[in-house]
Coordinates of C-alpha atoms in Angstrom, one line a residue:
V28 CA -7.5 -3.3 -13.6
K29 CA -9.8 -3.9 -10.1
P30 CA -13.0 -1.9 -10.2
V31 CA -13.4 1.2 -8.2
E32 CA -15.8 -0.1 -5.3
M33 CA -13.7 -2.6 -4.8
T34 CA -11.8 -1.0 -2.6
T35 CA -11.5 -3.7 0.2
T36 CA -8.4 -5.9 0.5
S37 CA -10.2 -10.2 2.0
E38 CA -8.1 -11.7 4.7
D39 CA -6.7 -13.9 1.4
G40 CA -5.3 -11.2 -1.3
G41 CA -8.9 -11.2 -2.6
Y42 CA -10.9 -8.2 -3.6
I43 CA -14.4 -7.9 -1.6
A44 CA -17.0 -6.0 -3.1
P45 CA -19.3 -3.9 -0.3
D46 CA -22.4 -3.9 -1.6
F47 CA -22.5 -7.6 -1.4
S48 CA -21.5 -7.3 2.3
V49 CA -24.7 -8.8 4.5
S50 CA -24.6 -10.3 8.2
S51 CA -26.9 -13.0 9.1
S52 CA -27.9 -15.5 11.5
I53 CA -27.0 -18.0 9.8
P54 CA -24.3 -19.4 7.4
R55 CA -24.0 -19.7 3.6
E56 CA -26.4 -22.3 2.3
L57 CA -25.0 -24.6 0.1
S58 CA -25.3 -25.4 -3.9
S59 CA -25.9 -28.9 -5.1
Q60 CA -22.0 -28.3 -6.7
D61 CA -20.6 -27.2 -3.4
L62 CA -22.3 -30.6 -1.5
E63 CA -20.5 -32.9 -4.1
K64 CA -16.9 -31.0 -3.9
L65 CA -17.6 -31.9 0.0
R66 CA -18.4 -35.3 -0.8
M67 CA -15.3 -35.9 -3.3
Q68 CA -13.6 -34.5 0.3
D69 CA -15.2 -36.8 2.5
A70 CA -14.4 -39.7 -0.4
R71 CA -10.6 -39.3 0.0
G72 CA -10.8 -39.4 3.7
V73 CA -8.6 -37.3 6.4
L74 CA -5.4 -37.0 6.8
S75 CA -3.0 -39.4 9.0
D76 CA -2.7 -39.9 12.4
F77 CA 1.2 -39.0 11.6
H78 CA 0.5 -36.4 8.8
R79 CA -1.5 -34.5 11.8
S80 CA 0.7 -35.1 13.9
K81 CA 3.8 -33.6 12.1
L82 CA 1.6 -30.6 10.8
E83 CA 0.9 -29.7 14.5
Q84 CA 4.6 -30.0 14.7
Q85 CA 5.6 -28.1 12.2
A86 CA 2.9 -25.0 12.7
A87 CA 5.6 -22.3 13.7
V88 CA 8.2 -23.0 11.0
N89 CA 5.0 -23.2 8.2
W90 CA 4.3 -19.0 9.5
D91 CA 7.6 -18.5 10.1
K92 CA 8.3 -19.7 6.1
F93 CA 5.1 -17.4 5.5
Y94 CA 6.0 -14.2 6.5
K95 CA 9.1 -15.2 4.9
R96 CA 7.6 -15.1 1.7
N97 CA 5.1 -12.5 2.3
E98 CA 7.1 -9.8 4.8
T99 CA 4.7 -7.5 5.4
R100 CA 2.8 -7.5 2.0
F101 CA 0.3 -10.0 2.2
F102 CA -2.5 -8.7 4.8
K103 CA -3.5 -5.0 4.1
D104 CA -3.7 -2.7 7.5
R105 CA -7.1 -3.6 9.1
H106 CA -8.7 -0.4 8.5
W107 CA -12.0 -2.1 9.2
T108 CA -11.7 -2.5 12.5
T109 CA -13.3 0.2 14.8
R110 CA -16.3 0.7 12.1
E111 CA -17.3 -3.5 12.9
F112 CA -15.8 -3.1 17.0
V113 CA -16.8 0.0 18.1
E114 CA -15.9 -1.4 22.0
L115 CA -12.2 -0.1 20.3
L116 CA -13.4 3.1 20.9
G117 CA -13.1 3.9 25.0
W118 CA -14.7 6.7 26.8
N119 CA -11.0 8.1 26.9
D120 CA -10.6 8.3 23.3
S121 CA -13.7 10.1 23.0
D122 CA -13.7 12.7 25.9
D123 CA -10.3 14.1 25.5
Q124 CA -10.0 14.8 22.5
S125 CA -7.9 17.6 23.6
E126 CA -5.3 15.7 24.8
N127 CA -2.4 14.4 23.0
E128 CA -0.9 11.5 23.3
D129 CA 2.0 12.9 25.1
T130 CA -0.4 14.5 27.7
V131 CA -2.4 11.1 28.3
S132 CA -0.8 9.1 31.5
I133 CA -0.2 5.5 30.6
E134 CA -2.7 5.3 33.8
K135 CA -5.7 6.4 31.3
H136 CA -4.7 4.2 28.2
R137 CA -7.4 1.1 28.2
S138 CA -4.8 -1.8 27.5
L139 CA -5.6 -4.4 24.3
L140 CA -3.9 -7.8 24.0
E141 CA -3.8 -9.0 20.2
V142 CA -3.7 -12.7 19.9
G143 CA -1.8 -13.4 16.5
C144 CA -1.0 -9.4 15.5
G145 CA 0.7 -10.4 12.3
V146 CA 3.1 -8.0 11.5
G147 CA 0.9 -4.9 13.1
N148 CA -1.6 -4.9 10.6
L149 CA -4.2 -4.2 13.2
F150 CA -3.1 -2.7 16.1
F151 CA -0.6 0.3 14.6
P152 CA -3.6 1.6 12.8
L153 CA -5.4 1.9 15.9
L154 CA -2.5 3.9 17.3
E155 CA -2.5 6.1 14.8
S156 CA -5.8 7.0 14.9
G157 CA -5.3 8.3 18.5
L158 CA -6.4 5.2 20.6
H159 CA -4.9 5.5 23.6
L160 CA -4.4 2.1 24.1
R161 CA -0.8 -0.3 25.8
V162 CA -1.1 -3.3 23.4
F163 CA 0.0 -6.4 24.1
A164 CA 0.9 -7.9 20.4
C165 CA 1.3 -11.6 20.2
D166 CA 2.4 -14.4 17.2
F167 CA 3.5 -17.9 16.5
S168 CA 5.5 -16.5 14.4
S169 CA 8.8 -15.3 15.4
R170 CA 9.4 -14.0 11.8
A171 CA 6.4 -11.9 12.3
I172 CA 7.4 -10.6 15.4
S173 CA 10.6 -9.4 14.4
F174 CA 9.2 -7.5 11.5
I175 CA 6.7 -5.4 14.0
K176 CA 9.9 -4.7 15.9
Q177 CA 11.8 -2.9 13.1
N178 CA 8.9 -1.2 11.6
P179 CA 9.1 2.7 12.5
R180 CA 5.8 2.9 14.2
Y181 CA 6.8 0.7 16.7
D182 CA 6.6 2.2 19.9
S183 CA 8.5 0.1 23.2
K184 CA 6.8 2.3 25.8
R185 CA 3.4 1.4 24.3
V186 CA 3.9 -2.0 22.7
T187 CA 5.2 -5.3 23.7
A188 CA 5.4 -7.3 21.1
F189 CA 6.5 -11.4 21.5
V190 CA 6.5 -15.0 20.3
A191 CA 3.7 -16.9 22.2
D192 CA 2.0 -20.3 21.2
V193 CA -1.4 -19.3 22.4
T194 CA -2.1 -23.2 23.6
R195 CA 0.6 -23.3 26.3
E196 CA -0.5 -22.2 30.1
S197 CA 2.1 -19.7 30.7
C198 CA 1.7 -18.6 27.0
F199 CA 1.2 -14.8 28.4
S200 CA 1.8 -14.8 32.1
D201 CA 5.6 -15.0 30.4
H202 CA 5.4 -11.9 28.7
M203 CA 3.1 -10.4 30.7
P204 CA 3.4 -11.5 34.2
G205 CA 0.1 -10.0 36.7
T206 CA -1.8 -8.0 34.1
T207 CA -5.2 -8.2 33.2
V208 CA -6.4 -6.3 29.8
D209 CA -9.8 -4.4 28.7
L210 CA -9.7 -5.9 25.3
I211 CA -9.0 -8.6 23.4
T212 CA -8.6 -9.2 20.0
C213 CA -9.3 -12.7 18.0
I214 CA -9.1 -11.5 14.2
F215 CA -8.0 -14.6 12.0
V216 CA -6.3 -16.8 14.1
L217 CA -8.2 -19.3 16.2
S218 CA -8.9 -20.8 13.0
A219 CA -5.2 -21.8 12.8
V220 CA -5.2 -23.7 15.8
S221 CA -6.2 -27.3 16.1
P222 CA -9.7 -27.4 17.0
E223 CA -8.9 -29.8 20.1
E224 CA -6.7 -26.9 20.8
H225 CA -9.4 -24.4 21.3
C226 CA -10.4 -25.0 24.4
S227 CA -6.8 -24.5 26.5
V228 CA -7.0 -20.9 24.2
A229 CA -10.1 -19.4 26.0
L230 CA -8.7 -20.8 28.8
N231 CA -5.9 -18.5 28.4
L232 CA -7.6 -15.7 27.5
A233 CA -10.0 -15.6 31.0
R234 CA -6.2 -16.0 32.2
V235 CA -5.6 -12.0 31.6
S236 CA -9.4 -11.0 31.9
K237 CA -11.2 -8.8 34.4
P238 CA -14.9 -8.5 34.5
G239 CA -16.1 -6.5 32.2
T240 CA -13.1 -7.3 29.6
V241 CA -14.3 -7.7 25.6
L242 CA -13.6 -10.1 23.5
L243 CA -13.7 -9.2 20.1
F244 CA -13.8 -12.0 17.7
R245 CA -13.9 -12.7 13.6
D246 CA -12.7 -15.7 11.4
Y247 CA -13.8 -18.0 9.0
A248 CA -17.0 -19.4 9.1
V249 CA -18.5 -23.0 8.4
N250 CA -20.0 -23.0 4.4
D251 CA -17.3 -20.6 3.4
M252 CA -16.4 -21.1 -0.2
A253 CA -12.9 -21.5 0.5
M254 CA -13.3 -23.9 2.6
V255 CA -15.6 -25.9 0.1
R256 CA -12.7 -25.6 -2.9
F257 CA -10.5 -27.7 -0.7
K258 CA -9.1 -30.2 -2.5
P259 CA -9.8 -33.8 -2.2
G260 CA -6.6 -35.2 0.4
A261 CA -6.3 -31.6 2.1
K262 CA -8.8 -32.0 5.0
I263 CA -7.4 -32.8 8.5
S264 CA -11.0 -33.6 10.6
D265 CA -14.2 -32.2 10.1
R266 CA -13.4 -28.9 8.9
F267 CA -10.0 -27.8 9.4
Y268 CA -8.2 -28.3 6.4
V269 CA -4.7 -27.7 5.5
R270 CA -3.1 -25.6 2.8
Q271 CA -0.5 -25.8 0.0
D272 CA 2.1 -23.8 2.3
G273 CA 1.2 -26.4 5.7
T274 CA -0.9 -23.7 7.2
R275 CA -4.4 -24.8 8.4
A276 CA -7.3 -22.9 8.2
Y277 CA -10.4 -24.2 10.5
Y278 CA -14.7 -22.7 9.9
F279 CA -16.1 -22.3 12.6
T280 CA -20.1 -22.3 13.5
S281 CA -21.9 -19.7 15.7
E282 CA -23.2 -22.5 18.1
E283 CA -19.8 -24.3 19.0
L284 CA -17.5 -20.8 19.5
T285 CA -20.4 -19.4 21.9
A286 CA -20.0 -22.7 23.5
L287 CA -16.1 -22.6 23.5
M288 CA -15.9 -18.8 25.1
S289 CA -19.2 -19.6 27.7
A290 CA -16.7 -22.3 29.7
A291 CA -14.5 -20.5 29.7
G292 CA -16.3 -17.5 31.4
F293 CA -16.4 -15.1 28.3
V294 CA -20.7 -13.9 28.2
C295 CA -21.9 -13.8 23.8
T296 CA -23.2 -10.3 23.5
E297 CA -23.2 -11.1 19.5
S298 CA -22.6 -13.7 16.9
R299 CA -23.4 -13.1 13.0
Y300 CA -22.2 -14.7 9.9
I301 CA -20.9 -11.9 7.8
H302 CA -21.6 -13.3 4.0
R303 CA -19.4 -10.8 1.1
R304 CA -18.1 -12.0 -2.1
T305 CA -14.8 -11.8 -2.9
M306 CA -13.5 -11.0 -5.9
N307 CA -10.0 -11.8 -7.1
I308 CA -9.4 -10.0 -10.2
K309 CA -5.7 -11.9 -10.6
E310 CA -6.9 -15.4 -10.0
G311 CA -10.5 -15.0 -12.4
V312 CA -12.0 -15.7 -8.3
D313 CA -15.5 -14.8 -7.5
A314 CA -16.5 -16.2 -4.1
A315 CA -19.0 -16.2 -2.1
R316 CA -17.7 -16.1 1.5
V317 CA -17.9 -16.1 5.1
F318 CA -16.9 -15.0 8.6
L319 CA -18.3 -15.8 11.9
Q320 CA -18.3 -12.3 13.8
A321 CA -18.4 -12.3 17.7
K322 CA -18.3 -10.4 21.3
F323 CA -18.2 -11.9 24.3
T324 CA -17.8 -10.6 28.1
Y325 CA -15.7 -12.0 30.4
N326 CA -18.3 -13.2 33.7
P327 CA -16.8 -15.4 35.6
L328 CA -18.9 -17.2 38.0

């Protein structure tokens, strides 16, 4: 039985103790035991070019297998997003409280692009809360998109869900030609992409942005306990690892993320490390987690 106060589920299934959540401008300090584990990772070396190439080629397949195993059960609905990202709450949501969804024209809906939408754990709660949003939701996994469209909450008038490899230049234009959006969420998705492709993703986000578009970001951060606990032989490159199921995870620093997005025209308005203790009762794990949370505004030169 989990303690009463541990009511929030982490991105990897553990229970987060909210009382231990703090934000900081610096990542977690590593202990001597942590440093030894990282040394052991380096002593084993990184994966071969052949193995790295194979993982890249099988990335979509591995995520499809992930959703085949877990279906819609693994991630919980992200009801925390409007608390952490108040930008999701717009003027029409506060000023038009007397208007229900049927009376608000589609022109008054702000447009949201959710990158790496999974099975809809972010945008479904937003729509259910009454926000006037027109949602474009994409994911690498065709199985995840299929689950979204099978969900009784799916409304094709308000949501366009599609499969996309966000490293490809035409990833959005094939499904939302000529569309620019007001908001972009990039929540625990860029870490699954090879760091060599991060620049391509950022440029693709810029292609569907207009001056003032807001990009909301949260992902794994450097020195996260999950990074430290990877076994020797799982390291692909610096801060980039492969899990047992073949999916991959990259751990960001604030400085590199800001530089990456700045090169694509996004100005950083906030960047901080979120420190939490995650307890997985079933596995007997008490881990110091670190996430990177940031906000950007598109301001092309």
